[in-house]
mmCIF file with all atom_site columns, C-alpha atoms in Angstrom:
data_model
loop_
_atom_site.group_PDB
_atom_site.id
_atom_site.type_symbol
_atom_site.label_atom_id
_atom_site.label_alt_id
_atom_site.label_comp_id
_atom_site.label_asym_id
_atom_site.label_entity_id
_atom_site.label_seq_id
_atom_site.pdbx_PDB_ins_code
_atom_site.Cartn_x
_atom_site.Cartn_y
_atom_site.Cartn_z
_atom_site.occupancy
_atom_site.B_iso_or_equiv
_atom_site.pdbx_formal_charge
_atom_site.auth_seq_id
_atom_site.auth_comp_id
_atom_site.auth_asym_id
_atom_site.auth_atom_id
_atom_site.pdbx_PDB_model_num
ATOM 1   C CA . UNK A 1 1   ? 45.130 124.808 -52.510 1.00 44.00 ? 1292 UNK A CA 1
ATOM 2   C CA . UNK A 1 2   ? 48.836 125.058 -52.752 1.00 58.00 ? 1293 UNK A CA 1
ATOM 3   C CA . UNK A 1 3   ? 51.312 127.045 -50.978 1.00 79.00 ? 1294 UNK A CA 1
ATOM 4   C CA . UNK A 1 4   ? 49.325 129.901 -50.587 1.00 86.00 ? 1295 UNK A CA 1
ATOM 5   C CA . UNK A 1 5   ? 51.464 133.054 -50.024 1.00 92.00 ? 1296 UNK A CA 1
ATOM 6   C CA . UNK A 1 6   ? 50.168 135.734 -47.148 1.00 92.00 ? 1297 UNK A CA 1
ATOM 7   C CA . UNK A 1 7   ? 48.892 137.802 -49.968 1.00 93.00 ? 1298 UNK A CA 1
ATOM 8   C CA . UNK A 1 8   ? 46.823 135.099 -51.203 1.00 94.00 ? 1299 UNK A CA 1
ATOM 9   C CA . UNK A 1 9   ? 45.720 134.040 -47.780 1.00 95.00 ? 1300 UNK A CA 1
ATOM 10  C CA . UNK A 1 10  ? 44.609 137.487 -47.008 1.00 95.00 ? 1301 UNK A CA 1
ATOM 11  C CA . UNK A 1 11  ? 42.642 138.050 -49.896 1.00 95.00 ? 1302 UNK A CA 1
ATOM 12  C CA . UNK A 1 12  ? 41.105 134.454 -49.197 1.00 95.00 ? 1303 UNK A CA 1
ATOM 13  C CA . UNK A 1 13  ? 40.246 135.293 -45.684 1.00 95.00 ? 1304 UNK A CA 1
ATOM 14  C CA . UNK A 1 14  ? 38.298 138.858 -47.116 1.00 94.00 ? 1305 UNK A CA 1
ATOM 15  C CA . UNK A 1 15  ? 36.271 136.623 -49.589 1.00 94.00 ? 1306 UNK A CA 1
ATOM 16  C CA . UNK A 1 16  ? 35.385 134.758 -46.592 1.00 92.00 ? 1307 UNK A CA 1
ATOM 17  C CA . UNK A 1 17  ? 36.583 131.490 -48.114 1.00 93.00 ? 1308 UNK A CA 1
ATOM 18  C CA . UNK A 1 18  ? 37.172 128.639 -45.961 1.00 92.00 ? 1309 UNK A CA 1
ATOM 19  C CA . UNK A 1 19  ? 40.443 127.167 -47.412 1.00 92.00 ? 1310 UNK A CA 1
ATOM 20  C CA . UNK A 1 20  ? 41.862 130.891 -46.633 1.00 93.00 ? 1311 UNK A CA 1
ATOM 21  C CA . UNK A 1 21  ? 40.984 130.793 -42.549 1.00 94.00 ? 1312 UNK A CA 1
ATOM 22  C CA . UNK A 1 22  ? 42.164 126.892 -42.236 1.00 94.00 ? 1313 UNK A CA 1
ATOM 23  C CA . UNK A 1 23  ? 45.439 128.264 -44.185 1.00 94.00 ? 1314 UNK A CA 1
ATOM 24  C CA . UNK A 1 24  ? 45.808 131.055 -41.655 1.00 96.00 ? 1315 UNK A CA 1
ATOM 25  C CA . UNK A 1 25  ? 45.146 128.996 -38.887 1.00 96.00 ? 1316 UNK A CA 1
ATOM 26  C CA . UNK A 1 26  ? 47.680 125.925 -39.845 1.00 95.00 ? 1317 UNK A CA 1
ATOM 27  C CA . UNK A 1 27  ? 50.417 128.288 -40.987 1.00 95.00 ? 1318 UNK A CA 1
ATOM 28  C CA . UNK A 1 28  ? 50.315 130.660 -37.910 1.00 96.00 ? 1319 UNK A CA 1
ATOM 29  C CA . UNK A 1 29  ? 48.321 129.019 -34.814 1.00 96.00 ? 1320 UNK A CA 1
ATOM 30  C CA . UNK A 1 30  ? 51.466 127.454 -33.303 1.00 95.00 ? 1321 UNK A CA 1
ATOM 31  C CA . UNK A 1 31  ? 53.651 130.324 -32.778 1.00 94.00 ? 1322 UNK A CA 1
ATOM 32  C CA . UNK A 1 32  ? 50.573 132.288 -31.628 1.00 96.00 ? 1323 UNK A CA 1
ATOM 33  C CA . UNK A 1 33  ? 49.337 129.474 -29.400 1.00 95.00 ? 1324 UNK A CA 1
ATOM 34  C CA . UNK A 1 34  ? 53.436 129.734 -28.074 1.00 92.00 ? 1325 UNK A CA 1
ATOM 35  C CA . UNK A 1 35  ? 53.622 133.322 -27.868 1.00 92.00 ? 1326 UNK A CA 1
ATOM 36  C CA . UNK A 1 36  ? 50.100 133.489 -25.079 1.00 93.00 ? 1327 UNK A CA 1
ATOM 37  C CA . UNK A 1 37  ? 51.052 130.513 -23.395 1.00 91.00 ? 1328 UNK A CA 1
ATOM 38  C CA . UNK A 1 38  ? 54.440 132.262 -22.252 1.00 86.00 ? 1329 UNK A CA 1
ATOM 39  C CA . UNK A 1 39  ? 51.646 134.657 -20.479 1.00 88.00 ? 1330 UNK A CA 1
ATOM 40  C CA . UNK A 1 40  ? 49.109 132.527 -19.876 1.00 89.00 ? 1331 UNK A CA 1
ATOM 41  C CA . UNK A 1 41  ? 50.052 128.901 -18.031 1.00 81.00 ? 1332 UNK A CA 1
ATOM 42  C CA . UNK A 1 42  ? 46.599 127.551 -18.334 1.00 89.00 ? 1333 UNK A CA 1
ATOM 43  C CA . UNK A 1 43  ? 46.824 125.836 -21.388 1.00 92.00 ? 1334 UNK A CA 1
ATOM 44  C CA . UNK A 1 44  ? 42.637 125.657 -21.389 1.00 94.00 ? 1335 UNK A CA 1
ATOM 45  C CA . UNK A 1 45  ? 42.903 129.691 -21.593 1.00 94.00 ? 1336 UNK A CA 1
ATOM 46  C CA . UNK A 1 46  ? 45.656 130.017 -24.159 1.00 94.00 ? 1337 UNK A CA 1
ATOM 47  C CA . UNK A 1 47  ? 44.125 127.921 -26.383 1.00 95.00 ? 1338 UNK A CA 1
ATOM 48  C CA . UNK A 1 48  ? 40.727 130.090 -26.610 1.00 95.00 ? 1339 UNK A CA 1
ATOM 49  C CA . UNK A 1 49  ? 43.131 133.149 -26.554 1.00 96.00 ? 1340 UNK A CA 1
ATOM 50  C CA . UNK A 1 50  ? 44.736 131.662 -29.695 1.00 96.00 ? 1341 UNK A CA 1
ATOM 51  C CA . UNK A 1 51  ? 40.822 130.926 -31.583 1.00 96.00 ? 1342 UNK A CA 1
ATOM 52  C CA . UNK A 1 52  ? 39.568 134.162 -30.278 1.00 96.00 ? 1343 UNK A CA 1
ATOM 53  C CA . UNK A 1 53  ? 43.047 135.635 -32.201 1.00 96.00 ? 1344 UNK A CA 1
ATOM 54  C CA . UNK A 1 54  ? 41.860 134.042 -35.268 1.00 96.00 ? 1345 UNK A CA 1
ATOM 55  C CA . UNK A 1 55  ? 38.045 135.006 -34.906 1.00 96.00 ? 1346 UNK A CA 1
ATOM 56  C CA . UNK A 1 56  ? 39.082 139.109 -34.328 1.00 96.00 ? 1347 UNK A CA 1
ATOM 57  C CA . UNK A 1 57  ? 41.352 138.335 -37.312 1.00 96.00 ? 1348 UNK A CA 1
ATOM 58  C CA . UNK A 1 58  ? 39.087 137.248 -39.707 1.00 96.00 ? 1349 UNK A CA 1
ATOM 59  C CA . UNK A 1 59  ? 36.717 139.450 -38.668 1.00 95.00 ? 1350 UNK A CA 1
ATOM 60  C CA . UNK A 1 60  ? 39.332 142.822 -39.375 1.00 96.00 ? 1351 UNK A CA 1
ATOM 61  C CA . UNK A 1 61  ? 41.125 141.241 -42.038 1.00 96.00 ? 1352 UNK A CA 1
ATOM 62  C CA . UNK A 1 62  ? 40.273 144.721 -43.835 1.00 95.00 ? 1353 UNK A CA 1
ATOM 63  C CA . UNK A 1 63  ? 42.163 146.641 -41.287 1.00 94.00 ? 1354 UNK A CA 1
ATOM 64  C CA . UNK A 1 64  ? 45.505 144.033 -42.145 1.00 95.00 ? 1355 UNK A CA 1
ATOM 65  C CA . UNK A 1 65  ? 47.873 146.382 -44.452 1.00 92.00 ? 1356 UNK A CA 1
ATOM 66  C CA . UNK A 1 66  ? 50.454 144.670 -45.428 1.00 91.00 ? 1357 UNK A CA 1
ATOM 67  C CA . UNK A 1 67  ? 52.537 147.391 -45.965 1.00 91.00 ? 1358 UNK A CA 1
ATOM 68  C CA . UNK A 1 68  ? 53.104 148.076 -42.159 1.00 91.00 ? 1359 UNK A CA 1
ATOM 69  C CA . UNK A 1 69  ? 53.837 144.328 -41.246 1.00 92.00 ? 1360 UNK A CA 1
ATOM 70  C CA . UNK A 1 70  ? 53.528 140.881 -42.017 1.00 93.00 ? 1361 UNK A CA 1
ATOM 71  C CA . UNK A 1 71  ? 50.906 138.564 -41.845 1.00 95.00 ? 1362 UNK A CA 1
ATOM 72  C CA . UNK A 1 72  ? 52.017 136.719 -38.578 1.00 94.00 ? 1363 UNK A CA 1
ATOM 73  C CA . UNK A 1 73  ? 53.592 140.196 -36.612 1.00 94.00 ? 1364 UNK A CA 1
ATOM 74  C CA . UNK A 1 74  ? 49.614 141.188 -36.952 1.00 96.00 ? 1365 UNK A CA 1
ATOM 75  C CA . UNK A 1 75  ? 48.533 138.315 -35.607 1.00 96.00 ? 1366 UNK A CA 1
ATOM 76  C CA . UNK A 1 76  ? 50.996 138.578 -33.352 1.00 94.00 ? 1367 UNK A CA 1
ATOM 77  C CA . UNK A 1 77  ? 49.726 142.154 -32.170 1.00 95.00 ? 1368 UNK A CA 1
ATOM 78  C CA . UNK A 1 78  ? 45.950 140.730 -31.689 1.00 96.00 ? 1369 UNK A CA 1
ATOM 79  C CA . UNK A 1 79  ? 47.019 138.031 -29.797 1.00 96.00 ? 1370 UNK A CA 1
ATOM 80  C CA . UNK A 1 80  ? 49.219 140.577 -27.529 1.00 94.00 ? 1371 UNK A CA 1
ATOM 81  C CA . UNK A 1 81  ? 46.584 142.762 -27.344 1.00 93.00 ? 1372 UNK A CA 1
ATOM 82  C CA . UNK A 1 82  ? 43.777 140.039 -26.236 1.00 95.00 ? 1373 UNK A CA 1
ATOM 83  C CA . UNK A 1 83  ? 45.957 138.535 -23.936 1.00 93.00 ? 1374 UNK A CA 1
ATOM 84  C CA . UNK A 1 84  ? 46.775 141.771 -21.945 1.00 89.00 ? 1375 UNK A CA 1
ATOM 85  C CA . UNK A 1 85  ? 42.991 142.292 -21.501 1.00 90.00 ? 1376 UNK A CA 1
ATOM 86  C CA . UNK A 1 86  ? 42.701 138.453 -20.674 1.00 93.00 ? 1377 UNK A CA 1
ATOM 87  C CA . UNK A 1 87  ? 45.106 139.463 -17.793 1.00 88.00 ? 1378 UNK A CA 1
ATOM 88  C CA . UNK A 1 88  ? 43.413 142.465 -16.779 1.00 84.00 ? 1379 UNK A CA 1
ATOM 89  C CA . UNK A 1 89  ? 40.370 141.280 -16.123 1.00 84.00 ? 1380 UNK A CA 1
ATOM 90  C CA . UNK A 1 90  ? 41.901 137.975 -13.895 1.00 77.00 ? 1381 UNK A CA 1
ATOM 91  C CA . UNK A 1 91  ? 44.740 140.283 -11.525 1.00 59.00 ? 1382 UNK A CA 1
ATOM 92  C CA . UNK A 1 92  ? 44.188 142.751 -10.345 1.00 51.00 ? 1383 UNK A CA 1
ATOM 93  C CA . UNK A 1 93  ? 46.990 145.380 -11.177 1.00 44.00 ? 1384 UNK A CA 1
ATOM 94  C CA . UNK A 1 94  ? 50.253 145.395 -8.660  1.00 46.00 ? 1385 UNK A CA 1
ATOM 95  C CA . UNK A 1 95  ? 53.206 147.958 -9.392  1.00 42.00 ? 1386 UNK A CA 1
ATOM 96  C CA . UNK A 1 96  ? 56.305 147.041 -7.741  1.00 46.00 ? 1387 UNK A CA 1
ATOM 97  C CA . UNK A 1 97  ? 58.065 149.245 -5.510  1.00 41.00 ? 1388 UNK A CA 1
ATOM 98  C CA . UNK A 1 98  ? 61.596 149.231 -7.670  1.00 45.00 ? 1389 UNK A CA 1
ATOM 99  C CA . UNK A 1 99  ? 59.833 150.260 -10.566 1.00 43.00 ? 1390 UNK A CA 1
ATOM 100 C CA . UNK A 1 100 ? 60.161 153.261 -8.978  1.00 43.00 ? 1391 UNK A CA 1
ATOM 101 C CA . UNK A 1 101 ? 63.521 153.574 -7.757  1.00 45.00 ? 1392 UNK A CA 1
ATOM 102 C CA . UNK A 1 102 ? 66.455 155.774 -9.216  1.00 42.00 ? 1393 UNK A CA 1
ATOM 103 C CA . UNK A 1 103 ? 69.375 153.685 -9.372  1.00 43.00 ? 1394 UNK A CA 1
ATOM 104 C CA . UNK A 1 104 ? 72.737 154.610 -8.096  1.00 41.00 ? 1395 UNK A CA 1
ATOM 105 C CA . UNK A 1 105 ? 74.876 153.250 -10.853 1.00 46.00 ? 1396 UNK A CA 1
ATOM 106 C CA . UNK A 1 106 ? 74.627 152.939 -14.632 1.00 56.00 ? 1397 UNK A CA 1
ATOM 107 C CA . UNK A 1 107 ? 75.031 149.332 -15.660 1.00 61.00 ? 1398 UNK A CA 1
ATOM 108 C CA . UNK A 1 108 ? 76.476 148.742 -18.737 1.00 63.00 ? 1399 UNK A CA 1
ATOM 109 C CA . UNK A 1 109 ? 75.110 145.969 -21.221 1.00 63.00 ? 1400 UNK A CA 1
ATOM 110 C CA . UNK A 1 110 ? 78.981 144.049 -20.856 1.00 68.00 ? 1401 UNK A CA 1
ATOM 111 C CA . UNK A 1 111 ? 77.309 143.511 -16.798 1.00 65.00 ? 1402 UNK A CA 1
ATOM 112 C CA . UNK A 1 112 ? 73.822 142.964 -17.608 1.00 60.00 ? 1403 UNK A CA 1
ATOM 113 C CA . UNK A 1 113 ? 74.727 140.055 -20.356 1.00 62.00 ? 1404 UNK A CA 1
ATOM 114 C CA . UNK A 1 114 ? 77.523 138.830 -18.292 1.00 63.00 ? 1405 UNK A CA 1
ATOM 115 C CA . UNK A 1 115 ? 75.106 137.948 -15.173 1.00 57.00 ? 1406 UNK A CA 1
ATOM 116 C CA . UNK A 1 116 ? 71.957 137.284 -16.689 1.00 56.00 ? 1407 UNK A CA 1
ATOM 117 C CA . UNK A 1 117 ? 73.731 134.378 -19.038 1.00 59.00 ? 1408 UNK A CA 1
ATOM 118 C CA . UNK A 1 118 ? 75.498 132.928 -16.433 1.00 56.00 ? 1409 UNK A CA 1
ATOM 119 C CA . UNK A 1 119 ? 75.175 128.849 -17.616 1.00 59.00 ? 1410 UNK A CA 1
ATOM 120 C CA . UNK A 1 120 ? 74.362 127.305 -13.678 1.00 57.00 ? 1411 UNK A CA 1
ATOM 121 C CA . UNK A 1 121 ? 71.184 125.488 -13.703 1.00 67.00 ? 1412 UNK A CA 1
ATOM 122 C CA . UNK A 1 122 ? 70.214 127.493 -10.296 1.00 68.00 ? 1413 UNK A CA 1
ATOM 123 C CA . UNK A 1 123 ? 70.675 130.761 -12.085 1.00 64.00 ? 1414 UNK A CA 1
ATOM 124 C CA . UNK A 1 124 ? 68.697 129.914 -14.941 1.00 67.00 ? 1415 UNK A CA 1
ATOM 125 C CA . UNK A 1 125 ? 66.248 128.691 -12.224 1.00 74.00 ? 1416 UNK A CA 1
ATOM 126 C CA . UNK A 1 126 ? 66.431 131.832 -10.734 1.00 73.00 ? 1417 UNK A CA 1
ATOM 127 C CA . UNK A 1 127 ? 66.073 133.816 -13.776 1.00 73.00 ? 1418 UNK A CA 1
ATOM 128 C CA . UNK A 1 128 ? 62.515 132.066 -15.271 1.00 76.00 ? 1419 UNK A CA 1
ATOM 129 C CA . UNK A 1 129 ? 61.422 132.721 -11.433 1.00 80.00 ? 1420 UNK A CA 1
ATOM 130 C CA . UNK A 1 130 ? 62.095 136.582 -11.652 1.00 79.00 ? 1421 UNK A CA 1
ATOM 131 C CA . UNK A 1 131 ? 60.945 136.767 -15.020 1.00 81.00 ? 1422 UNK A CA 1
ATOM 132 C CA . UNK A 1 132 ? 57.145 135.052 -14.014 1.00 81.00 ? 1423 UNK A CA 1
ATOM 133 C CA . UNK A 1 133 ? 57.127 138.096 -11.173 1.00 83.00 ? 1424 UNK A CA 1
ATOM 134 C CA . UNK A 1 134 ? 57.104 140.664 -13.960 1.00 85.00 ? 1425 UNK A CA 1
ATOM 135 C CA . UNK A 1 135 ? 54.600 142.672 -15.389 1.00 87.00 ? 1426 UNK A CA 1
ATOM 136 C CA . UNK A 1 136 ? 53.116 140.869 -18.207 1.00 86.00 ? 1427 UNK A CA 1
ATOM 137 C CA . UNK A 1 137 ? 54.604 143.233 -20.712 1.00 87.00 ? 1428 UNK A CA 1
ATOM 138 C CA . UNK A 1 138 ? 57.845 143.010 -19.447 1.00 89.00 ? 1429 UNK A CA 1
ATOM 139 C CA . UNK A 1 139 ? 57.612 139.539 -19.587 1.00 87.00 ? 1430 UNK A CA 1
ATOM 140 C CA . UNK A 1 140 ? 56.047 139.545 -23.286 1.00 87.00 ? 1431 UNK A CA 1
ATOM 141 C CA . UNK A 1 141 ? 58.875 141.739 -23.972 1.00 89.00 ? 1432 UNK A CA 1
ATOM 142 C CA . UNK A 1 142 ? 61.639 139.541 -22.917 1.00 86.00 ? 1433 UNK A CA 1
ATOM 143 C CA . UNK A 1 143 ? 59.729 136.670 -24.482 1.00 83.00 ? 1434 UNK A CA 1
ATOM 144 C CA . UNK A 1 144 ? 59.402 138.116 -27.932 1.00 87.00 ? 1435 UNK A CA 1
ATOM 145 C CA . UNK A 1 145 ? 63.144 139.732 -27.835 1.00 87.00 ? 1436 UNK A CA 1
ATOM 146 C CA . UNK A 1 146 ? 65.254 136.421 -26.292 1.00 82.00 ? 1437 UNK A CA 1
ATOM 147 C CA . UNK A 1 147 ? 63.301 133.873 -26.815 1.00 80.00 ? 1438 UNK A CA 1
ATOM 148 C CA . UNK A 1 148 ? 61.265 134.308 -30.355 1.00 81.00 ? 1439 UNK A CA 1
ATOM 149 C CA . UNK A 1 149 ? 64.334 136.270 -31.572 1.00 86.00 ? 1440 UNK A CA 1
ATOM 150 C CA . UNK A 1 150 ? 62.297 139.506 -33.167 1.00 88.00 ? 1441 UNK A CA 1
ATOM 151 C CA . UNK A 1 151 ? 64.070 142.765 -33.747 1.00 91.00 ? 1442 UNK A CA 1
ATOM 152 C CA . UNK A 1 152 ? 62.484 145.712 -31.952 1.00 90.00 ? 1443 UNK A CA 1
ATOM 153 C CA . UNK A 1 153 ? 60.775 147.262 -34.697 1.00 91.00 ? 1444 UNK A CA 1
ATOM 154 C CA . UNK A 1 154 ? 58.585 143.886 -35.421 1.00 92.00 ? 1445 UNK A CA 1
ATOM 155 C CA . UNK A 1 155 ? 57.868 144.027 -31.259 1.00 92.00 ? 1446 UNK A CA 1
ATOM 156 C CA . UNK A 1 156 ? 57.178 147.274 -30.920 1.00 92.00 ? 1447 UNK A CA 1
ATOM 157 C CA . UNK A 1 157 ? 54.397 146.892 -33.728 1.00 92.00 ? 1448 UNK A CA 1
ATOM 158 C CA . UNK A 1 158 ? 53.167 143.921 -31.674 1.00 92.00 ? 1449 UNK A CA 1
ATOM 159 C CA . UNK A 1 159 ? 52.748 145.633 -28.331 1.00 91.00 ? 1450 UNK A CA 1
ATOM 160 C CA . UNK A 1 160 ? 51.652 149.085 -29.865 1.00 90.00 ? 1451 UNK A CA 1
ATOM 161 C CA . UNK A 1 161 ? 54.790 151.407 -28.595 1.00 90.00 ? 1452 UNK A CA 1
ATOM 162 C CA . UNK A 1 162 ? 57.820 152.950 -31.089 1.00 91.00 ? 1453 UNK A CA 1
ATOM 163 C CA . UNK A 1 163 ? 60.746 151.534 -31.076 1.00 88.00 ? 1454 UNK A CA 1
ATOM 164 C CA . UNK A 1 164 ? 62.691 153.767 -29.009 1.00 90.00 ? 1455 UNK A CA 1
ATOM 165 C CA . UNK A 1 165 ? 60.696 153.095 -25.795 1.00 90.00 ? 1456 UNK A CA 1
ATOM 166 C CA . UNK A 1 166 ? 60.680 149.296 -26.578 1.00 90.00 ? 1457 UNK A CA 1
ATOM 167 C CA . UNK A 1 167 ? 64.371 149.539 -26.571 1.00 90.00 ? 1458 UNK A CA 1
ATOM 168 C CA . UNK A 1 168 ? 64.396 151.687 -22.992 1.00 91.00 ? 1459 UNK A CA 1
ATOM 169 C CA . UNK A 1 169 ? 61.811 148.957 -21.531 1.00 90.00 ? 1460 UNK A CA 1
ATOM 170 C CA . UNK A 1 170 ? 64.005 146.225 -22.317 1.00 90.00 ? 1461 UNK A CA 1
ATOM 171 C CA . UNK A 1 171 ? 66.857 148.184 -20.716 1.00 89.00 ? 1462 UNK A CA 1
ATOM 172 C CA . UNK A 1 172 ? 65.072 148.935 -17.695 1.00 89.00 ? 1463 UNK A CA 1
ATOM 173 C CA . UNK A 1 173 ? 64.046 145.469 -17.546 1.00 88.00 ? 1464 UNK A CA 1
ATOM 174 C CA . UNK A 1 174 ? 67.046 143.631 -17.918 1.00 86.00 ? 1465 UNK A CA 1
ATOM 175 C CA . UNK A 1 175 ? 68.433 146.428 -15.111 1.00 86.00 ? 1466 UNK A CA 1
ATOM 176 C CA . UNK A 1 176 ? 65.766 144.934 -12.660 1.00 84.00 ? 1467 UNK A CA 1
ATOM 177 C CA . UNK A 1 177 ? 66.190 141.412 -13.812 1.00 80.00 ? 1468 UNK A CA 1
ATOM 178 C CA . UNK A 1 178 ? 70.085 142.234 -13.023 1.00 79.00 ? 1469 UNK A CA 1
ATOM 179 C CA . UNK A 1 179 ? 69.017 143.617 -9.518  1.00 80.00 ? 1470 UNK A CA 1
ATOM 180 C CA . UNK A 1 180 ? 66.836 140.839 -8.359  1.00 77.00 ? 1471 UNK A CA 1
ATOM 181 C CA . UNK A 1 181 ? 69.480 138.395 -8.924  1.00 73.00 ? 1472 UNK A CA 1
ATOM 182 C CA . UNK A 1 182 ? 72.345 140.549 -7.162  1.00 74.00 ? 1473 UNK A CA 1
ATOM 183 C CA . UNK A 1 183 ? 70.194 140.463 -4.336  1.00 69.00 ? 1474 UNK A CA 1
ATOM 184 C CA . UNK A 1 184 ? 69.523 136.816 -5.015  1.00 59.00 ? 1475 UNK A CA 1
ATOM 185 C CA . UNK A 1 185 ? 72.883 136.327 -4.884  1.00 58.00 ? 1476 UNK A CA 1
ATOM 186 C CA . UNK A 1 186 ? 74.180 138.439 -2.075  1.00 54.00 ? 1477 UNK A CA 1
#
């Protein structure tokens, strides 16, 4: 088959046809595989995340509506969604204290960007070390926003929250990432 469109895939994938599935899987697989990996180091575990992504898929490809996303933000969500419980059931849950401080000052975005894109290798160092010691939706967060480039609306269909929230967590996230490296730096 030729450059199958997702519309064509889907309905491939619902007739249970093979050359649908191996379509799905080469087209999308990568950036899934990327997108668990960021969450998951072992490589051995983020590659059966990524086939057990593809298995629920094809297995709910009547719940897909194309109407509310595309083809890959769904995948996207089952592979978020997998992954989380892959990482509940290996830690066990730890809230950090400063989640639940008030801060004293507002910080405005002008300070966040300016010190978390600071070019020295150290910082950048730094950075990747505070962002491993978040949550793992923090982290998918930050992953999905800086790195994969998505606008909120796509993420917040991914990890299953409205927009608004999403763009509140990623505030209060950059705020701590901002924090940690004051006190990094002090």
């Amino acid at each position: 088959m030729n450059a199958l469109t997702e519309k064509d895939i889907v309905e491939a994938v619902r007739k249970r046809r093979r050359e649908g599935q191996t379509e799905m899987v080469g087209r999308y697989a990568q950036r899934i595989f990327a997108m668990i990996v960021k969450l998951v180091p072992d490589v051995m575990d983020a590659q059966e995340l990524t086939q057990d992504t593809f298995m629920r898929a094809f297995s709910h490809i009547d719940s897909y509506d194309q109407q509310r996303s595309s083809l890959s933000t769904w995948l996207c969500r089952i592979a978020y969604r997998l992954t989380l419980d892959f990482l509940k059931r290996r830690r066990p849950l730890v809230i950090a204290m400063e989640d639940n401080e008030v801060f004293k000052t507002d910080i405005s975005d002008e300070e966040l960007e300016a010190e978390l894109s600071t070019g020295r290798e150290e910082r950048i160092e730094r950075l990747q070390e505070v962002i491993d010691e978040l949550p793992h939706d923090e982290r998918m967060l930050l992953t999905l926003y800086y790195f994969d480039e998505l606008p909120l609306t796509e993420i917040a269909y991914i990890m299953g929250v409205e927009s608004k929230v999403l763009a509140n967590r990623l505030y209060r996230t950059r705020r701590k990432l901002y924090k940690k490296l004051i006190v990094y730096n002090g």
